[in-house]
Amino acid sequence: LQFLYFIVRPNSKTMVDVFSSDADFDLPHLSVFCVVWLALVWSDVVAIPNWLTYLIVSWTVVCWFLFIVLVHYTAISVRHRHAPWLSKYTWNLLFLLRPVQTLFRFLTVPFRVTPDIAIIGEVRCGTTSTAKYINKFPGCHTPFCLWRVPFADNKESFYLVGHYLSLIHPYFYRMVFPTIFTKMYCRLRGKPFFTYDACAQYATAPWAARTLRHVNGKMGILHCIREPVSQNVSWWNFELETVKAFEHLGLPDDFVAGRQPSNTMGEAWKVSGSDMCEEAYNRAEKLACHSFLPLWAGTWPLGQAHALQRMGIYSRNAQRYLKYFPREQVVFQDIKEVGSAAALQRINSIMPKECQVSLETIDSWASESRVHDNKSTVKSDTAASPELMLEMKEFYKEFNKELEKIIGRELNY
């Protein structure tokens, strides 16, 4: 099946990668399997029970239906555009989405665990690099991701920001984590176990803090931060990359009404500070522990173009989490500290006891070359002007002071 997958899409992976665990079984593989199965049934080469054939065909049809729904829903909720039913975009997403695994995980939710750690972002603040260090801790089990993309795979689920058909109910959050049988197996072998989610949007999403409290009130929270003006500029550049990537996949410029992106960073800055945006974020905080996220709220309230200022006001986002989690369960890490001994010690303090490591191990990790993943490669011609930079710095000044009081140390932002 992996070989046939390679034939269908030869440029997606090298032959070695196709036979590795990275080429996980999903809809392309299931479709080939179903066709081969039906060929065996019709050829009468072997005696195959009818009920088994019906089961395989039904499962394939349901997964294809889920895939089509996901293609159109994610286009609207994630990129705020309408996707044509059958197009180049649909074909490309066939190799990016995981509907088969998603459906299986939802069916096995009662047999799955809750997370021990949540890296809540902010976006462009080193969450991807930090996740690489989290993976070094003994007993680490990474989360499932709907998307087969390098920066998110085995790192973030996007569950609480509505990527799974807008479902955000706390109970079904388990679907992205390992089974209780995996945890029991680790315990029987005397090995540590923990799992985490590192979705950078959780810091800004107003409903995420309370929802995570309902999922597991004892989990550790890691809040990644950086100088807010540089964070805003980095996010703007990253968004430009993402827009180009989806256009390359074939997503047309048919935007949802009211969700057209700003042409310049200055426009995006003004929109994110509007009264309309303030009202939307206040309304969105009441969505905690709801079953579904309304389209106006996902994946950020009113969309990415309205989130710029909310990302950089770290103190407000931090206070929301400290409202639901004890201070000792929440640690902060500046992007310049990623991989340092001080940062790793703070991460170590919120780990389950059996997963904590010695100071010697931390010093050993800190002495290695620093990990820097998910760099932005595009620099915007329409990024912040000197005047806008000064305005942004002045705007964030008081919020930065509030953050320093919360953290208990100077940040020199």
PDB file of C-alpha atoms in Angstrom, residues 193-379:
ATOM      1  CA  PHE A 193       4.609   8.490  30.636  1.00  0.00           C
ATOM      2  CA  PHE A 194       3.327  11.941  29.804  1.00  0.00           C
ATOM      3  CA  THR A 195       1.708  13.651  26.850  1.00  0.00           C
ATOM      4  CA  TYR A 196       1.288  17.255  25.801  1.00  0.00           C
ATOM      5  CA  ASP A 197      -0.193  19.638  23.266  1.00  0.00           C
ATOM      6  CA  ALA A 198       1.733  22.653  21.948  1.00  0.00           C
ATOM      7  CA  CYS A 199      -0.820  24.745  20.076  1.00  0.00           C
ATOM      8  CA  ALA A 200       0.411  28.333  19.886  1.00  0.00           C
ATOM      9  CA  GLN A 201      -3.109  29.739  19.468  1.00  0.00           C
ATOM     10  CA  TYR A 202      -4.302  28.669  22.927  1.00  0.00           C
ATOM     11  CA  ALA A 203      -2.787  31.720  24.644  1.00  0.00           C
ATOM     12  CA  THR A 204      -4.938  34.159  22.673  1.00  0.00           C
ATOM     13  CA  ALA A 205      -8.089  32.040  22.285  1.00  0.00           C
ATOM     14  CA  PRO A 206     -10.348  33.470  25.052  1.00  0.00           C
ATOM     15  CA  TRP A 207     -12.141  30.177  25.720  1.00  0.00           C
ATOM     16  CA  ALA A 208      -9.053  27.928  25.908  1.00  0.00           C
ATOM     17  CA  ALA A 209      -7.958  28.543  29.530  1.00  0.00           C
ATOM     18  CA  ARG A 210     -11.230  27.535  31.166  1.00  0.00           C
ATOM     19  CA  THR A 211     -11.660  24.607  28.765  1.00  0.00           C
ATOM     20  CA  LEU A 212      -8.179  23.281  29.614  1.00  0.00           C
ATOM     21  CA  ARG A 213      -9.067  23.614  33.307  1.00  0.00           C
ATOM     22  CA  HIS A 214     -12.014  21.269  32.726  1.00  0.00           C
ATOM     23  CA  VAL A 215      -9.817  18.841  30.792  1.00  0.00           C
ATOM     24  CA  ASN A 216      -7.176  18.520  33.517  1.00  0.00           C
ATOM     25  CA  GLY A 217      -6.833  21.075  36.295  1.00  0.00           C
ATOM     26  CA  LYS A 218      -3.472  19.622  37.356  1.00  0.00           C
ATOM     27  CA  MET A 219      -1.682  20.037  34.021  1.00  0.00           C
ATOM     28  CA  GLY A 220       1.378  22.242  33.689  1.00  0.00           C
ATOM     29  CA  ILE A 221       1.063  25.380  31.539  1.00  0.00           C
ATOM     30  CA  LEU A 222       4.013  26.753  29.571  1.00  0.00           C
ATOM     31  CA  HIS A 223       3.481  30.273  28.217  1.00  0.00           C
ATOM     32  CA  CYS A 224       6.000  31.243  25.520  1.00  0.00           C
ATOM     33  CA  ILE A 225       6.562  34.965  24.952  1.00  0.00           C
ATOM     34  CA  ARG A 226       8.830  37.428  23.119  1.00  0.00           C
ATOM     35  CA  GLU A 227       9.137  41.172  22.618  1.00  0.00           C
ATOM     36  CA  PRO A 228       5.603  41.920  21.325  1.00  0.00           C
ATOM     37  CA  VAL A 229       6.503  44.181  18.383  1.00  0.00           C
ATOM     38  CA  SER A 230       8.885  41.587  16.940  1.00  0.00           C
ATOM     39  CA  GLN A 231       6.215  38.943  17.559  1.00  0.00           C
ATOM     40  CA  ASN A 232       3.658  40.932  15.570  1.00  0.00           C
ATOM     41  CA  VAL A 233       6.056  41.448  12.660  1.00  0.00           C
ATOM     42  CA  SER A 234       7.050  37.769  12.671  1.00  0.00           C
ATOM     43  CA  TRP A 235       3.395  36.717  12.652  1.00  0.00           C
ATOM     44  CA  TRP A 236       2.609  39.050   9.764  1.00  0.00           C
ATOM     45  CA  ASN A 237       5.452  37.533   7.721  1.00  0.00           C
ATOM     46  CA  PHE A 238       4.363  34.013   8.633  1.00  0.00           C
ATOM     47  CA  GLU A 239       0.790  34.757   7.573  1.00  0.00           C
ATOM     48  CA  LEU A 240       2.047  35.926   4.177  1.00  0.00           C
ATOM     49  CA  GLU A 241       3.839  32.587   3.810  1.00  0.00           C
ATOM     50  CA  THR A 242       0.697  30.690   4.780  1.00  0.00           C
ATOM     51  CA  VAL A 243      -1.473  32.597   2.300  1.00  0.00           C
ATOM     52  CA  LYS A 244       0.980  31.810  -0.502  1.00  0.00           C
ATOM     53  CA  ALA A 245       1.121  28.149   0.535  1.00  0.00           C
ATOM     54  CA  PHE A 246      -2.660  27.732   0.369  1.00  0.00           C
ATOM     55  CA  GLU A 247      -2.823  29.568  -2.949  1.00  0.00           C
ATOM     56  CA  HIS A 248      -0.194  27.161  -4.256  1.00  0.00           C
ATOM     57  CA  LEU A 249      -2.438  24.296  -3.129  1.00  0.00           C
ATOM     58  CA  GLY A 250      -5.193  25.746  -5.302  1.00  0.00           C
ATOM     59  CA  LEU A 251      -7.385  27.620  -2.817  1.00  0.00           C
ATOM     60  CA  PRO A 252      -9.124  30.479  -4.725  1.00  0.00           C
ATOM     61  CA  ASP A 253      -9.532  34.089  -3.563  1.00  0.00           C
ATOM     62  CA  ASP A 254     -13.229  33.612  -2.785  1.00  0.00           C
ATOM     63  CA  PHE A 255     -13.225  35.087   0.728  1.00  0.00           C
ATOM     64  CA  VAL A 256     -15.966  34.723   3.310  1.00  0.00           C
ATOM     65  CA  ALA A 257     -17.799  38.030   3.790  1.00  0.00           C
ATOM     66  CA  GLY A 258     -15.991  40.229   6.319  1.00  0.00           C
ATOM     67  CA  ARG A 259     -12.883  38.028   6.470  1.00  0.00           C
ATOM     68  CA  GLN A 260     -10.756  39.609   3.731  1.00  0.00           C
ATOM     69  CA  PRO A 261      -7.171  39.999   4.981  1.00  0.00           C
ATOM     70  CA  SER A 262      -5.613  43.435   5.388  1.00  0.00           C
ATOM     71  CA  ASN A 263      -3.282  44.586   2.620  1.00  0.00           C
ATOM     72  CA  THR A 264      -0.699  46.033   4.976  1.00  0.00           C
ATOM     73  CA  MET A 265       0.394  45.450   8.533  1.00  0.00           C
ATOM     74  CA  GLY A 266      -0.720  48.974   9.415  1.00  0.00           C
ATOM     75  CA  GLU A 267      -4.274  48.159   8.354  1.00  0.00           C
ATOM     76  CA  ALA A 268      -4.204  44.899  10.324  1.00  0.00           C
ATOM     77  CA  TRP A 269      -2.977  46.777  13.412  1.00  0.00           C
ATOM     78  CA  LYS A 270      -5.855  49.278  13.272  1.00  0.00           C
ATOM     79  CA  VAL A 271      -8.475  46.577  12.732  1.00  0.00           C
ATOM     80  CA  SER A 272      -7.167  44.522  15.685  1.00  0.00           C
ATOM     81  CA  GLY A 273      -7.640  47.525  17.993  1.00  0.00           C
ATOM     82  CA  SER A 274     -11.220  48.310  16.983  1.00  0.00           C
ATOM     83  CA  ASP A 275     -14.235  48.268  19.320  1.00  0.00           C
ATOM     84  CA  MET A 276     -15.727  45.503  17.185  1.00  0.00           C
ATOM     85  CA  CYS A 277     -12.713  43.328  17.920  1.00  0.00           C
ATOM     86  CA  GLU A 278     -12.861  44.077  21.652  1.00  0.00           C
ATOM     87  CA  GLU A 279     -16.529  43.090  21.764  1.00  0.00           C
ATOM     88  CA  ALA A 280     -15.852  39.872  19.831  1.00  0.00           C
ATOM     89  CA  TYR A 281     -13.117  38.752  22.232  1.00  0.00           C
ATOM     90  CA  ASN A 282     -15.315  39.490  25.233  1.00  0.00           C
ATOM     91  CA  ARG A 283     -18.100  37.404  23.696  1.00  0.00           C
ATOM     92  CA  ALA A 284     -15.666  34.610  22.825  1.00  0.00           C
ATOM     93  CA  GLU A 285     -14.590  34.159  26.443  1.00  0.00           C
ATOM     94  CA  LYS A 286     -18.102  32.891  27.200  1.00  0.00           C
ATOM     95  CA  LEU A 287     -17.617  30.041  24.711  1.00  0.00           C
ATOM     96  CA  ALA A 288     -15.471  28.039  27.145  1.00  0.00           C
ATOM     97  CA  CYS A 289     -16.634  24.427  27.500  1.00  0.00           C
ATOM     98  CA  HIS A 290     -19.174  24.804  24.696  1.00  0.00           C
ATOM     99  CA  SER A 291     -19.556  21.881  22.336  1.00  0.00           C
ATOM    100  CA  PHE A 292     -18.929  23.791  19.116  1.00  0.00           C
ATOM    101  CA  LEU A 293     -17.128  26.971  18.134  1.00  0.00           C
ATOM    102  CA  PRO A 294     -19.204  29.365  16.003  1.00  0.00           C
ATOM    103  CA  LEU A 295     -17.634  30.335  12.693  1.00  0.00           C
ATOM    104  CA  TRP A 296     -17.180  33.983  13.722  1.00  0.00           C
ATOM    105  CA  ALA A 297     -14.920  32.883  16.590  1.00  0.00           C
ATOM    106  CA  GLY A 298     -12.634  30.435  14.783  1.00  0.00           C
ATOM    107  CA  THR A 299      -9.840  30.021  14.704  1.00  0.00           C
ATOM    108  CA  TRP A 300      -9.490  33.437  16.321  1.00  0.00           C
ATOM    109  CA  PRO A 301     -12.468  35.742  16.933  1.00  0.00           C
ATOM    110  CA  LEU A 302     -13.183  37.468  13.599  1.00  0.00           C
ATOM    111  CA  GLY A 303     -10.126  35.819  12.040  1.00  0.00           C
ATOM    112  CA  GLN A 304      -6.349  36.256  11.898  1.00  0.00           C
ATOM    113  CA  ALA A 305      -6.525  39.870  10.697  1.00  0.00           C
ATOM    114  CA  HIS A 306      -8.190  40.871  13.980  1.00  0.00           C
ATOM    115  CA  ALA A 307      -5.748  39.095  16.305  1.00  0.00           C
ATOM    116  CA  LEU A 308      -2.575  41.199  16.035  1.00  0.00           C
ATOM    117  CA  GLN A 309      -2.896  43.292  19.211  1.00  0.00           C
ATOM    118  CA  ARG A 310      -4.386  40.384  21.195  1.00  0.00           C
ATOM    119  CA  MET A 311      -1.261  38.322  20.567  1.00  0.00           C
ATOM    120  CA  GLY A 312       1.092  40.907  22.028  1.00  0.00           C
ATOM    121  CA  ILE A 313      -0.916  41.673  25.183  1.00  0.00           C
ATOM    122  CA  TYR A 314       0.652  38.766  27.066  1.00  0.00           C
ATOM    123  CA  SER A 315      -0.414  40.036  30.498  1.00  0.00           C
ATOM    124  CA  ARG A 316      -4.114  39.783  29.666  1.00  0.00           C
ATOM    125  CA  ASN A 317      -3.708  36.278  28.250  1.00  0.00           C
ATOM    126  CA  ALA A 318      -1.592  35.215  31.245  1.00  0.00           C
ATOM    127  CA  GLN A 319      -4.163  36.543  33.740  1.00  0.00           C
ATOM    128  CA  ARG A 320      -6.834  34.466  32.046  1.00  0.00           C
ATOM    129  CA  TYR A 321      -4.821  31.286  32.696  1.00  0.00           C
ATOM    130  CA  LEU A 322      -3.874  32.287  36.242  1.00  0.00           C
ATOM    131  CA  LYS A 323      -7.590  32.627  36.932  1.00  0.00           C
ATOM    132  CA  TYR A 324      -8.007  28.881  36.410  1.00  0.00           C
ATOM    133  CA  PHE A 325      -4.570  27.430  37.250  1.00  0.00           C
ATOM    134  CA  PRO A 326      -2.372  27.906  40.363  1.00  0.00           C
ATOM    135  CA  ARG A 327       0.706  30.078  39.781  1.00  0.00           C
ATOM    136  CA  GLU A 328       3.067  27.169  40.469  1.00  0.00           C
ATOM    137  CA  GLN A 329       1.584  25.281  37.514  1.00  0.00           C
ATOM    138  CA  VAL A 330       2.225  28.136  35.076  1.00  0.00           C
ATOM    139  CA  VAL A 331       5.740  28.980  33.830  1.00  0.00           C
ATOM    140  CA  PHE A 332       6.894  31.569  31.313  1.00  0.00           C
ATOM    141  CA  GLN A 333       9.669  31.384  28.742  1.00  0.00           C
ATOM    142  CA  ASP A 334      11.039  34.141  26.550  1.00  0.00           C
ATOM    143  CA  ILE A 335      12.038  33.095  23.035  1.00  0.00           C
ATOM    144  CA  LYS A 336      15.674  34.013  23.776  1.00  0.00           C
ATOM    145  CA  GLU A 337      15.667  31.496  26.631  1.00  0.00           C
ATOM    146  CA  VAL A 338      14.659  28.481  24.516  1.00  0.00           C
ATOM    147  CA  GLY A 339      17.049  25.634  25.234  1.00  0.00           C
ATOM    148  CA  SER A 340      18.786  27.415  28.132  1.00  0.00           C
ATOM    149  CA  ALA A 341      19.333  25.725  31.480  1.00  0.00           C
ATOM    150  CA  ALA A 342      17.022  28.207  33.253  1.00  0.00           C
ATOM    151  CA  ALA A 343      14.179  27.579  30.805  1.00  0.00           C
ATOM    152  CA  LEU A 344      14.617  23.808  30.909  1.00  0.00           C
ATOM    153  CA  GLN A 345      14.557  23.869  34.710  1.00  0.00           C
ATOM    154  CA  ARG A 346      11.243  25.727  34.658  1.00  0.00           C
ATOM    155  CA  ILE A 347       9.835  23.159  32.224  1.00  0.00           C
ATOM    156  CA  ASN A 348      11.185  20.397  34.450  1.00  0.00           C
ATOM    157  CA  SER A 349       9.284  21.846  37.421  1.00  0.00           C
ATOM    158  CA  ILE A 350       5.859  21.327  35.770  1.00  0.00           C
ATOM    159  CA  MET A 351       6.610  17.814  34.509  1.00  0.00           C
ATOM    160  CA  PRO A 352       5.050  14.770  36.213  1.00  0.00           C
ATOM    161  CA  LYS A 353       7.476  13.646  38.916  1.00  0.00           C
ATOM    162  CA  GLU A 354       8.436  10.399  37.193  1.00  0.00           C
ATOM    163  CA  CYS A 355       9.332  12.346  34.025  1.00  0.00           C
ATOM    164  CA  GLN A 356      11.575  14.938  35.645  1.00  0.00           C
ATOM    165  CA  VAL A 357      15.300  14.828  34.907  1.00  0.00           C
ATOM    166  CA  SER A 358      18.433  15.687  36.884  1.00  0.00           C
ATOM    167  CA  LEU A 359      20.257  19.016  36.771  1.00  0.00           C
ATOM    168  CA  GLU A 360      23.147  17.247  35.037  1.00  0.00           C
ATOM    169  CA  THR A 361      20.837  16.176  32.222  1.00  0.00           C
ATOM    170  CA  ILE A 362      19.469  19.713  31.888  1.00  0.00           C
ATOM    171  CA  ASP A 363      22.990  21.146  31.708  1.00  0.00           C
ATOM    172  CA  SER A 364      23.842  18.564  29.061  1.00  0.00           C
ATOM    173  CA  TRP A 365      20.833  19.555  26.919  1.00  0.00           C
ATOM    174  CA  ALA A 366      21.593  23.260  27.413  1.00  0.00           C
ATOM    175  CA  SER A 367      25.174  22.770  26.218  1.00  0.00           C
ATOM    176  CA  GLU A 368      23.983  21.399  22.878  1.00  0.00           C
ATOM    177  CA  SER A 369      23.368  23.675  19.886  1.00  0.00           C
ATOM    178  CA  ARG A 370      20.073  25.526  20.193  1.00  0.00           C
ATOM    179  CA  VAL A 371      17.042  24.251  18.286  1.00  0.00           C
ATOM    180  CA  HIS A 372      15.346  26.863  16.090  1.00  0.00           C
ATOM    181  CA  ASP A 373      12.469  25.361  14.125  1.00  0.00           C
ATOM    182  CA  ASN A 374       9.710  26.884  11.998  1.00  0.00           C
ATOM    183  CA  LYS A 375      11.620  29.985  10.941  1.00  0.00           C
ATOM    184  CA  SER A 376       9.838  32.505   8.749  1.00  0.00           C
ATOM    185  CA  THR A 377      11.520  32.663   5.332  1.00  0.00           C
ATOM    186  CA  VAL A 378       9.569  35.544   3.791  1.00  0.00           C
ATOM    187  CA  LYS A 379      10.142  39.173   4.670  1.00  0.00           C
TER     188      LYS A 379
END
